Amino acid sequence: MGMQVILLQLLLCAVLAQGQICQTSAICMVGKIWTPMFKVVPQRSDFFPKLTSSVTSTGSSSGSTDPCVRPTTNCEVAVGGGYRYEFVSELSTWNAANEVCESRGASLPQAAFQGNSAAFSALKSVMDCRGDYQGYWVPASDRMNEGQWKWRSGQPLTNQDKQNWQGGQPDNSGEQDCAYAGRWSGYKWDDGDCAGFWSVVCESNI
Ligand SMILES: [Ca+2]
Ligand SMILES: [Ca+2]
């Protein structure tokens, strides 16, 4: 990725953050993609209603000082319901999130949101693992046809799938076409900007 692209992403982040502070601490390789490691610091209490100012992660930390090496914890991988879940990225766009999972032979979490409660419990334990990440991408979008939500695989969302939405969502506020699960709602979904930045857990069959 060239510097111009990185600068563009910085600009995008600044625009999309809308009142939050956008910082980049390092340019790191995520999967095969050079990615700025943004730290979006929420300032709007209405956007992150349950965010606390000092949240520490659970589990043991590796204590690395390399900005491209996340402190690892013993709760970033979990297995349940026939699926394996692994935390792989702090902040990615929806496209990059799908690509980083697919490059690992996995996908963003889908089975966990389709009634597989053991899978959801495993996914939740990974999403809860690091308390400072507030949202996680879901492989569903309505980018092709507004209001026609589909899984990344192309399958339309069923009525049961749609029970994942938070109350009042999806609202397409300001053009929102990609789904993410918000910690503050118990990981119910909101539609967000596909170029926004949320965290990434990958799902794979075991
Ligand atoms: Ca939309
Ligand atoms: Ca929304």
Coordinates of N, CA and C and ligand atoms in Angstrom, one line a residue:
M1 N 0.9 -1.2 0.0 CA 0.0 0.0 0.0 C 0.9 1.2 0.0
G2 N 0.6 2.1 -0.9 CA 1.5 3.3 -1.0 C 1.1 4.4 0.0
M3 N 2.0 5.3 0.2 CA 1.8 6.4 1.2 C 0.5 7.2 0.8
Q4 N 0.3 7.4 -0.5 CA -0.9 8.2 -0.8 C -2.2 7.5 -0.3
V5 N -2.2 6.2 -0.4 CA -3.4 5.5 0.0 C -3.5 5.6 1.5
I6 N -2.4 5.5 2.2 CA -2.4 5.6 3.7 C -2.9 7.0 4.1
L7 N -2.4 8.1 3.3 CA -2.9 9.4 3.6 C -4.3 9.5 3.4
L8 N -4.8 8.9 2.3 CA -6.2 8.9 2.0 C -7.0 8.3 3.1
Q9 N -6.5 7.2 3.6 CA -7.2 6.5 4.7 C -7.2 7.4 6.0
L10 N -6.1 8.1 6.2 CA -6.1 9.0 7.4 C -7.2 10.0 7.2
L11 N -7.3 10.6 6.0 CA -8.3 11.6 5.8 C -9.7 11.0 6.0
L12 N -9.9 9.8 5.4 CA -11.2 9.2 5.6 C -11.5 9.0 7.0
C13 N -10.5 8.5 7.8 CA -10.7 8.2 9.2 C -11.1 9.5 9.9
A14 N -10.4 10.6 9.5 CA -10.7 11.9 10.2 C -12.1 12.3 9.9
V15 N -12.5 12.1 8.6 CA -13.9 12.5 8.2 C -14.9 11.6 8.9
L16 N -14.7 10.3 8.9 CA -15.6 9.4 9.4 C -15.7 9.4 10.9
A17 N -14.7 9.8 11.6 CA -14.6 9.8 13.0 C -15.7 10.8 13.6
Q18 N -15.9 11.9 12.9 CA -17.0 12.8 13.2 C -17.0 13.2 14.7
G19 N -16.0 13.9 15.1 CA -16.1 14.4 16.5 C -15.3 13.5 17.4
Q20 N -14.8 12.4 16.9 CA -13.9 11.6 17.7 C -12.5 11.9 17.3
I21 N -11.5 11.5 18.1 CA -10.1 11.8 17.7 C -9.6 10.6 17.0
C22 N -8.9 10.9 15.9 CA -8.3 9.8 15.0 C -6.8 9.9 15.1
Q23 N -6.2 8.8 15.6 CA -4.8 8.8 15.7 C -4.3 7.6 15.0
T24 N -3.1 7.6 14.5 CA -2.5 6.4 13.9 C -1.1 6.2 14.6
S25 N -0.9 5.0 15.2 CA 0.3 4.8 16.0 C 1.3 4.1 15.2
A26 N 0.9 3.4 14.1 CA 1.9 2.6 13.4 C 1.3 2.1 12.1
I27 N 2.1 1.8 11.1 CA 1.6 1.2 9.8 C 2.0 -0.3 9.9
C28 N 1.1 -1.2 10.0 CA 1.4 -2.6 10.3 C 0.9 -3.5 9.2
M29 N 1.5 -4.6 9.0 CA 1.0 -5.6 8.1 C -0.1 -6.4 8.7
V30 N -1.4 -6.3 8.2 CA -2.5 -7.1 8.7 C -2.8 -8.1 7.6
G31 N -2.6 -9.4 7.8 CA -2.7 -10.3 6.7 C -1.6 -10.0 5.7
K32 N -2.0 -9.6 4.5 CA -1.0 -9.2 3.5 C -1.1 -7.8 3.1
I33 N -1.9 -7.0 4.0 CA -2.2 -5.6 3.7 C -1.6 -4.7 4.7
W34 N -0.8 -3.7 4.2 CA -0.3 -2.7 5.1 C -1.4 -1.8 5.5
T35 N -1.6 -1.7 6.8 CA -2.8 -1.1 7.4 C -2.4 -0.1 8.5
P36 N -2.8 1.2 8.4 CA -2.6 2.1 9.5 C -3.3 1.6 10.8
M37 N -2.7 1.6 11.9 CA -3.3 1.1 13.1 C -4.0 2.3 13.8
F38 N -5.2 2.6 13.4 CA -5.9 3.8 13.9 C -6.4 3.5 15.4
K39 N -6.3 4.5 16.1 CA -7.0 4.5 17.4 C -8.0 5.6 17.4
V40 N -9.3 5.2 17.2 CA -10.4 6.1 17.2 C -10.8 6.3 18.7
V41 N -10.7 7.5 19.2 CA -11.0 7.7 20.6 C -12.4 8.3 20.6
P42 N -13.4 7.6 21.1 CA -14.7 8.1 21.1 C -14.9 9.3 22.1
Q43 N -15.6 10.3 21.6 CA -15.9 11.4 22.4 C -17.4 11.7 22.6
R44 N -18.1 11.1 21.7 CA -19.6 11.3 21.8 C -20.2 10.3 22.6
S45 N -20.8 10.7 23.8 CA -21.3 9.7 24.7 C -22.6 9.0 24.1
D46 N -23.2 9.6 23.1 CA -24.4 9.0 22.5 C -24.0 7.9 21.6
F47 N -22.8 8.0 21.1 CA -22.3 7.0 20.1 C -21.8 5.7 20.8
F48 N -21.1 5.9 21.9 CA -20.7 4.8 22.7 C -21.2 4.9 24.1
P49 N -22.5 4.6 24.3 CA -23.1 5.0 25.6 C -22.5 4.2 26.7
K50 N -21.9 3.1 26.5 CA -21.5 2.3 27.6 C -19.9 2.3 27.7
L51 N -19.3 3.1 26.9 CA -17.8 3.1 27.0 C -17.3 3.7 28.3
T52 N -16.4 3.1 28.9 CA -15.8 3.7 30.1 C -14.4 4.1 29.7
S53 N -13.8 5.1 30.4 CA -12.6 5.7 30.0 C -11.4 4.8 30.2
S54 N -11.4 3.9 31.1 CA -10.2 3.1 31.3 C -10.7 1.6 31.5
V55 N -10.6 0.9 30.3 CA -11.0 -0.5 30.3 C -9.7 -1.3 30.1
T56 N -9.5 -2.3 30.9 CA -8.3 -3.1 30.7 C -8.7 -4.4 30.2
S57 N -7.8 -5.0 29.4 CA -8.2 -6.3 28.9 C -8.0 -7.4 29.9
T58 N -8.7 -8.5 29.7 CA -8.5 -9.6 30.6 C -7.5 -10.5 30.1
G59 N -7.0 -11.4 30.9 CA -6.0 -12.4 30.5 C -4.6 -11.8 30.7
S60 N -3.6 -12.7 30.4 CA -2.3 -12.3 30.6 C -1.7 -11.5 29.3
S61 N -0.9 -10.6 29.5 CA -0.3 -9.8 28.4 C 1.1 -10.2 28.1
S62 N 1.5 -10.1 26.9 CA 2.8 -10.5 26.5 C 3.8 -9.4 26.8
G63 N 3.3 -8.1 27.0 CA 4.2 -7.0 27.4 C 5.1 -6.5 26.3
S64 N 4.8 -6.8 25.0 CA 5.6 -6.3 23.9 C 5.5 -4.8 23.7
T65 N 6.6 -4.2 23.4 CA 6.6 -2.7 23.1 C 6.5 -2.4 21.7
D66 N 6.5 -3.4 20.8 CA 6.4 -3.2 19.3 C 5.0 -2.8 19.0
P67 N 4.8 -1.6 18.4 CA 3.4 -1.1 18.2 C 2.7 -2.0 17.2
C68 N 3.4 -2.8 16.4 CA 2.7 -3.7 15.4 C 2.4 -5.1 16.1
V69 N 2.8 -5.3 17.3 CA 2.5 -6.6 18.0 C 1.5 -6.2 19.1
R70 N 0.3 -6.6 18.9 CA -0.7 -6.4 19.9 C -0.3 -7.2 21.1
P71 N -0.6 -6.7 22.3 CA -0.4 -7.5 23.5 C -1.4 -8.6 23.4
T72 N -0.9 -9.9 23.4 CA -1.8 -11.0 23.3 C -2.4 -11.4 24.7
T73 N -3.5 -12.0 24.6 CA -4.1 -12.4 25.9 C -4.5 -13.9 25.7
N74 N -4.9 -14.6 26.7 CA -5.2 -16.0 26.6 C -6.6 -16.2 26.3
C75 N -7.3 -15.2 25.8 CA -8.8 -15.3 25.5 C -9.1 -14.9 24.1
E76 N -8.1 -14.8 23.2 CA -8.3 -14.4 21.9 C -8.8 -15.5 20.9
V77 N -8.8 -16.7 21.4 CA -9.2 -17.8 20.5 C -10.2 -18.6 21.4
A78 N -11.4 -19.0 20.8 CA -12.3 -19.9 21.5 C -13.0 -20.8 20.5
V79 N -13.4 -21.9 20.9 CA -14.1 -22.9 20.1 C -15.4 -23.3 20.7
G80 N -16.5 -23.4 19.8 CA -17.8 -23.8 20.3 C -18.7 -24.0 19.1
G81 N -19.6 -25.0 19.3 CA -20.6 -25.2 18.2 C -20.1 -25.6 16.9
G82 N -18.9 -26.2 16.9 CA -18.3 -26.6 15.6 C -17.5 -25.6 14.9
Y83 N -17.3 -24.4 15.6 CA -16.5 -23.3 15.0 C -15.4 -22.8 15.9
R84 N -14.4 -22.2 15.2 CA -13.3 -21.6 15.9 C -13.3 -20.1 15.7
Y85 N -13.1 -19.3 16.8 CA -13.1 -17.9 16.6 C -11.8 -17.3 17.1
E86 N -11.2 -16.4 16.3 CA -10.0 -15.8 16.6 C -10.0 -14.3 16.3
F87 N -9.6 -13.5 17.3 CA -9.4 -12.1 17.2 C -8.2 -11.8 16.3
V88 N -8.4 -11.0 15.2 CA -7.3 -10.8 14.3 C -7.0 -9.4 14.0
S89 N -7.9 -8.4 14.3 CA -7.5 -7.0 13.9 C -8.3 -6.1 14.8
E90 N -7.6 -5.0 15.2 CA -8.3 -4.0 16.1 C -9.3 -3.2 15.3
L91 N -8.8 -2.6 14.2 CA -9.7 -1.7 13.4 C -9.4 -1.9 12.0
S92 N -10.5 -2.3 11.2 CA -10.4 -2.5 9.8 C -11.7 -1.9 9.2
T93 N -11.6 -1.6 7.8 CA -12.8 -1.4 7.1 C -13.5 -2.7 6.9
W94 N -14.8 -2.7 6.4 CA -15.5 -3.9 6.2 C -14.9 -4.8 5.1
N95 N -14.4 -4.1 4.0 CA -13.8 -4.9 3.0 C -12.5 -5.6 3.5
A96 N -11.7 -4.8 4.2 CA -10.4 -5.4 4.7 C -10.7 -6.5 5.7
A97 N -11.7 -6.3 6.5 CA -12.1 -7.3 7.5 C -12.4 -8.6 6.8
N98 N -13.3 -8.6 5.8 CA -13.6 -9.8 5.1 C -12.3 -10.4 4.5
E99 N -11.5 -9.6 3.9 CA -10.3 -10.1 3.2 C -9.3 -10.7 4.1
V100 N -9.2 -10.1 5.3 CA -8.2 -10.7 6.2 C -8.6 -12.0 6.7
C101 N -9.9 -12.2 6.9 CA -10.4 -13.5 7.3 C -10.3 -14.5 6.2
E102 N -10.7 -14.1 5.0 CA -10.7 -15.0 3.9 C -9.3 -15.4 3.5
S103 N -8.3 -14.5 3.7 CA -6.9 -14.9 3.5 C -6.4 -16.0 4.4
R104 N -7.2 -16.2 5.5 CA -6.8 -17.2 6.5 C -7.7 -18.4 6.3
G105 N -8.5 -18.5 5.2 CA -9.4 -19.6 5.0 C -10.6 -19.6 6.0
A106 N -10.9 -18.4 6.4 CA -12.0 -18.2 7.4 C -13.0 -17.2 6.8
S107 N -13.9 -16.7 7.7 CA -14.8 -15.6 7.3 C -15.1 -14.8 8.5
L108 N -15.8 -13.7 8.3 CA -16.3 -13.0 9.4 C -17.4 -13.9 10.0
P109 N -17.8 -13.7 11.3 CA -18.7 -14.6 12.0 C -20.1 -14.6 11.4
Q110 N -20.6 -15.7 11.0 CA -22.0 -15.9 10.5 C -22.8 -16.9 11.3
A111 N -22.2 -18.1 11.4 CA -22.9 -19.2 12.1 C -23.3 -18.8 13.5
A112 N -22.4 -18.0 14.1 CA -22.7 -17.6 15.5 C -23.9 -16.7 15.6
F113 N -24.3 -16.1 14.5 CA -25.5 -15.2 14.5 C -26.7 -15.9 13.9
Q114 N -26.6 -17.2 13.7 CA -27.8 -17.9 13.1 C -28.3 -19.0 14.0
G115 N -28.3 -18.7 15.2 CA -29.0 -19.7 16.2 C -28.1 -20.7 16.8
N116 N -26.8 -20.7 16.4 CA -25.9 -21.7 17.0 C -25.4 -21.1 18.3
S117 N -26.1 -21.4 19.4 CA -25.8 -20.7 20.7 C -24.4 -21.0 21.2
A118 N -23.9 -22.2 21.0 CA -22.6 -22.6 21.5 C -21.6 -21.8 20.7
A119 N -21.8 -21.6 19.4 CA -20.9 -20.8 18.6 C -20.9 -19.4 19.1
F120 N -22.1 -18.9 19.3 CA -22.2 -17.5 19.8 C -21.5 -17.2 21.1
S121 N -21.6 -18.2 22.0 CA -20.9 -18.1 23.3 C -19.4 -18.0 23.1
A122 N -18.9 -18.8 22.2 CA -17.5 -18.8 21.9 C -17.1 -17.5 21.3
L123 N -17.9 -17.0 20.3 CA -17.6 -15.7 19.7 C -17.6 -14.6 20.7
K124 N -18.7 -14.6 21.6 CA -18.8 -13.6 22.6 C -17.6 -13.5 23.5
S125 N -17.1 -14.7 23.9 CA -16.0 -14.7 24.8 C -14.8 -14.1 24.2
V126 N -14.6 -14.2 22.8 CA -13.5 -13.6 22.1 C -13.7 -12.1 22.0
M127 N -15.0 -11.7 21.7 CA -15.3 -10.3 21.6 C -15.2 -9.5 22.9
D128 N -15.5 -10.3 24.0 CA -15.4 -9.7 25.3 C -14.0 -9.6 25.8
C129 N -13.1 -10.4 25.1 CA -11.7 -10.6 25.6 C -11.0 -9.3 25.8
R130 N -11.1 -8.4 24.9 CA -10.3 -7.2 25.0 C -11.4 -6.1 25.2
G131 N -11.5 -5.5 26.4 CA -12.6 -4.7 26.7 C -12.7 -3.4 26.0
D132 N -11.6 -3.0 25.3 CA -11.6 -1.6 24.7 C -12.1 -1.6 23.3
Y133 N -12.4 -2.7 22.7 CA -12.9 -2.8 21.3 C -14.5 -2.8 21.4
Q134 N -15.1 -1.9 20.7 CA -16.5 -1.7 20.9 C -17.4 -2.3 19.9
G135 N -16.9 -2.7 18.7 CA -17.8 -3.2 17.7 C -17.0 -4.2 16.8
Y136 N -17.7 -5.1 16.2 CA -17.1 -6.2 15.4 C -17.8 -6.3 14.1
W137 N -17.1 -6.4 13.0 CA -17.8 -6.5 11.7 C -18.5 -7.8 11.6
V138 N -19.6 -7.8 10.9 CA -20.5 -9.0 10.5 C -20.5 -9.0 9.0
P139 N -20.5 -10.2 8.4 CA -20.4 -10.3 6.9 C -21.8 -10.2 6.3
A140 N -22.5 -9.1 6.6 CA -23.8 -8.8 5.9 C -23.8 -7.4 5.5
S141 N -24.3 -7.1 4.3 CA -24.4 -5.8 3.7 C -25.6 -5.6 2.8
D142 N -25.9 -4.3 2.6 CA -27.0 -4.0 1.6 C -26.4 -3.1 0.5
R143 N -25.1 -3.3 0.2 CA -24.4 -2.4 -0.7 C -24.9 -2.5 -2.1
M144 N -25.4 -3.7 -2.5 CA -25.8 -3.9 -3.9 C -27.2 -3.3 -4.1
N145 N -28.1 -3.5 -3.2 CA -29.4 -2.9 -3.3 C -29.9 -2.4 -1.9
E146 N -30.1 -1.1 -1.8 CA -30.4 -0.5 -0.5 C -31.6 -1.3 0.1
G147 N -31.4 -1.7 1.4 CA -32.5 -2.4 2.1 C -32.6 -3.9 1.9
Q148 N -31.9 -4.4 0.9 CA -31.8 -5.8 0.6 C -30.6 -6.4 1.2
W149 N -30.7 -6.8 2.5 CA -29.5 -7.2 3.2 C -29.2 -8.7 2.9
K150 N -27.9 -8.9 2.6 CA -27.5 -10.3 2.2 C -26.2 -10.6 3.0
W151 N -26.0 -11.9 3.2 CA -24.7 -12.3 3.7 C -23.7 -12.2 2.7
R152 N -22.4 -12.2 3.1 CA -21.3 -12.1 2.1 C -21.4 -13.2 1.1
S153 N -22.0 -14.4 1.4 CA -22.1 -15.5 0.5 C -23.2 -15.2 -0.6
G154 N -24.0 -14.1 -0.4 CA -25.0 -13.8 -1.4 C -26.4 -14.2 -0.9
Q155 N -26.5 -15.0 0.2 CA -27.8 -15.5 0.7 C -28.5 -14.3 1.4
P156 N -29.8 -14.1 1.1 CA -30.5 -13.0 1.8 C -30.6 -13.3 3.3
L157 N -30.7 -12.3 4.1 CA -30.9 -12.5 5.5 C -32.4 -13.1 5.7
T158 N -32.5 -14.1 6.5 CA -33.8 -14.7 6.8 C -34.4 -13.8 7.9
N159 N -35.7 -14.1 8.2 CA -36.4 -13.3 9.3 C -35.7 -13.6 10.6
Q160 N -35.2 -14.9 10.8 CA -34.5 -15.2 12.0 C -33.1 -14.4 12.1
D161 N -32.4 -14.3 10.9 CA -31.2 -13.5 10.9 C -31.5 -12.1 11.3
K162 N -32.6 -11.6 10.8 CA -32.9 -10.1 11.1 C -33.2 -9.8 12.6
Q163 N -33.4 -10.9 13.4 CA -33.6 -10.7 14.8 C -32.3 -10.2 15.5
N164 N -31.2 -10.2 14.7 CA -29.9 -9.7 15.2 C -29.8 -8.2 15.3
W165 N -30.7 -7.5 14.6 CA -30.7 -6.1 14.5 C -31.0 -5.5 15.9
Q166 N -30.3 -4.4 16.3 CA -30.7 -3.6 17.4 C -32.1 -2.9 17.1
G167 N -32.8 -2.5 18.1 CA -34.0 -1.8 17.9 C -33.7 -0.5 17.1
G168 N -34.6 -0.3 16.1 CA -34.4 0.9 15.2 C -33.4 0.8 14.1
Q169 N -32.7 -0.3 14.1 CA -31.7 -0.6 13.0 C -32.2 -1.7 12.1
P170 N -31.8 -1.7 10.8 CA -30.9 -0.8 10.2 C -31.6 0.5 9.8
D171 N -30.9 1.6 10.0 CA -31.6 2.9 9.7 C -30.9 3.6 8.5
N172 N -29.8 3.1 8.0 CA -29.2 3.7 6.8 C -28.8 5.1 7.0
S173 N -28.5 5.5 8.2 CA -28.3 6.9 8.6 C -27.0 7.4 7.9
G174 N -27.2 8.3 6.9 CA -26.0 8.9 6.2 C -25.4 7.8 5.2
E175 N -26.2 6.9 4.8 CA -25.8 5.8 3.9 C -24.9 4.8 4.7
Q176 N -25.5 3.8 5.3 CA -24.9 2.8 6.0 C -25.2 1.4 5.4
D177 N -24.2 0.7 4.9 CA -24.5 -0.5 4.2 C -23.8 -1.8 4.7
C178 N -23.1 -1.7 5.8 CA -22.4 -2.8 6.3 C -22.7 -3.0 7.8
A179 N -22.9 -4.3 8.2 CA -23.4 -4.6 9.6 C -22.2 -4.8 10.5
Y180 N -22.4 -4.4 11.7 CA -21.4 -4.7 12.8 C -22.2 -4.9 14.1
A181 N -21.5 -5.7 15.0 CA -22.2 -6.1 16.3 C -21.6 -5.2 17.3
G182 N -22.4 -4.4 18.1 CA -22.0 -3.5 19.1 C -21.9 -4.1 20.5
R183 N -20.8 -3.9 21.1 CA -20.7 -4.4 22.5 C -21.8 -3.9 23.4
W184 N -22.2 -2.6 23.3 CA -23.1 -2.0 24.2 C -24.5 -2.6 24.1
S185 N -24.8 -3.3 23.0 CA -26.1 -3.8 22.8 C -26.1 -5.4 23.0
G186 N -25.1 -5.9 23.6 CA -25.0 -7.3 23.7 C -24.7 -8.0 22.4
Y187 N -24.0 -7.2 21.5 CA -23.6 -7.7 20.2 C -24.8 -7.8 19.2
K188 N -25.9 -7.0 19.4 CA -26.9 -6.9 18.4 C -26.3 -6.0 17.3
W189 N -26.9 -6.0 16.1 CA -26.3 -5.4 15.0 C -26.8 -3.9 14.8
D190 N -25.9 -3.1 14.2 CA -26.2 -1.8 13.6 C -25.7 -1.8 12.2
D191 N -26.3 -1.1 11.3 CA -25.7 -0.8 10.0 C -24.8 0.4 10.2
G192 N -23.5 0.2 9.7 CA -22.6 1.3 9.8 C -22.0 1.6 8.4
D193 N -21.1 2.6 8.4 CA -20.4 3.0 7.1 C -19.4 1.9 6.8
C194 N -19.4 1.4 5.6 CA -18.5 0.3 5.2 C -17.1 0.7 5.3
A195 N -16.8 2.0 5.2 CA -15.4 2.5 5.2 C -15.0 2.9 6.7
G196 N -15.9 2.7 7.6 CA -15.6 2.9 9.0 C -14.7 1.8 9.5
F197 N -14.3 1.9 10.8 CA -13.4 1.0 11.4 C -13.9 0.3 12.6
W198 N -14.0 -1.0 12.5 CA -14.4 -1.8 13.6 C -13.4 -3.0 13.7
S199 N -13.5 -3.8 14.8 CA -12.6 -4.8 15.1 C -13.0 -6.1 14.3
V200 N -12.1 -7.1 14.3 CA -12.3 -8.3 13.4 C -12.1 -9.5 14.2
V201 N -13.1 -10.4 14.3 CA -12.9 -11.8 14.7 C -13.2 -12.7 13.5
C202 N -12.4 -13.7 13.2 CA -12.7 -14.6 12.1 C -13.3 -15.9 12.7
E203 N -14.2 -16.5 11.8 CA -14.9 -17.7 12.1 C -14.4 -18.8 11.1
S204 N -14.1 -20.0 11.6 CA -13.7 -21.1 10.7 C -14.3 -22.4 11.2
N205 N -14.6 -23.3 10.3 CA -15.0 -24.6 10.7 C -13.9 -25.4 11.4
I206 N -14.3 -26.2 12.3 CA -13.3 -27.1 12.9 C -13.8 -28.6 12.7
Ligands
CA1 CA -28.0 0.7 3.6
CA2 CA -27.3 2.5 11.7

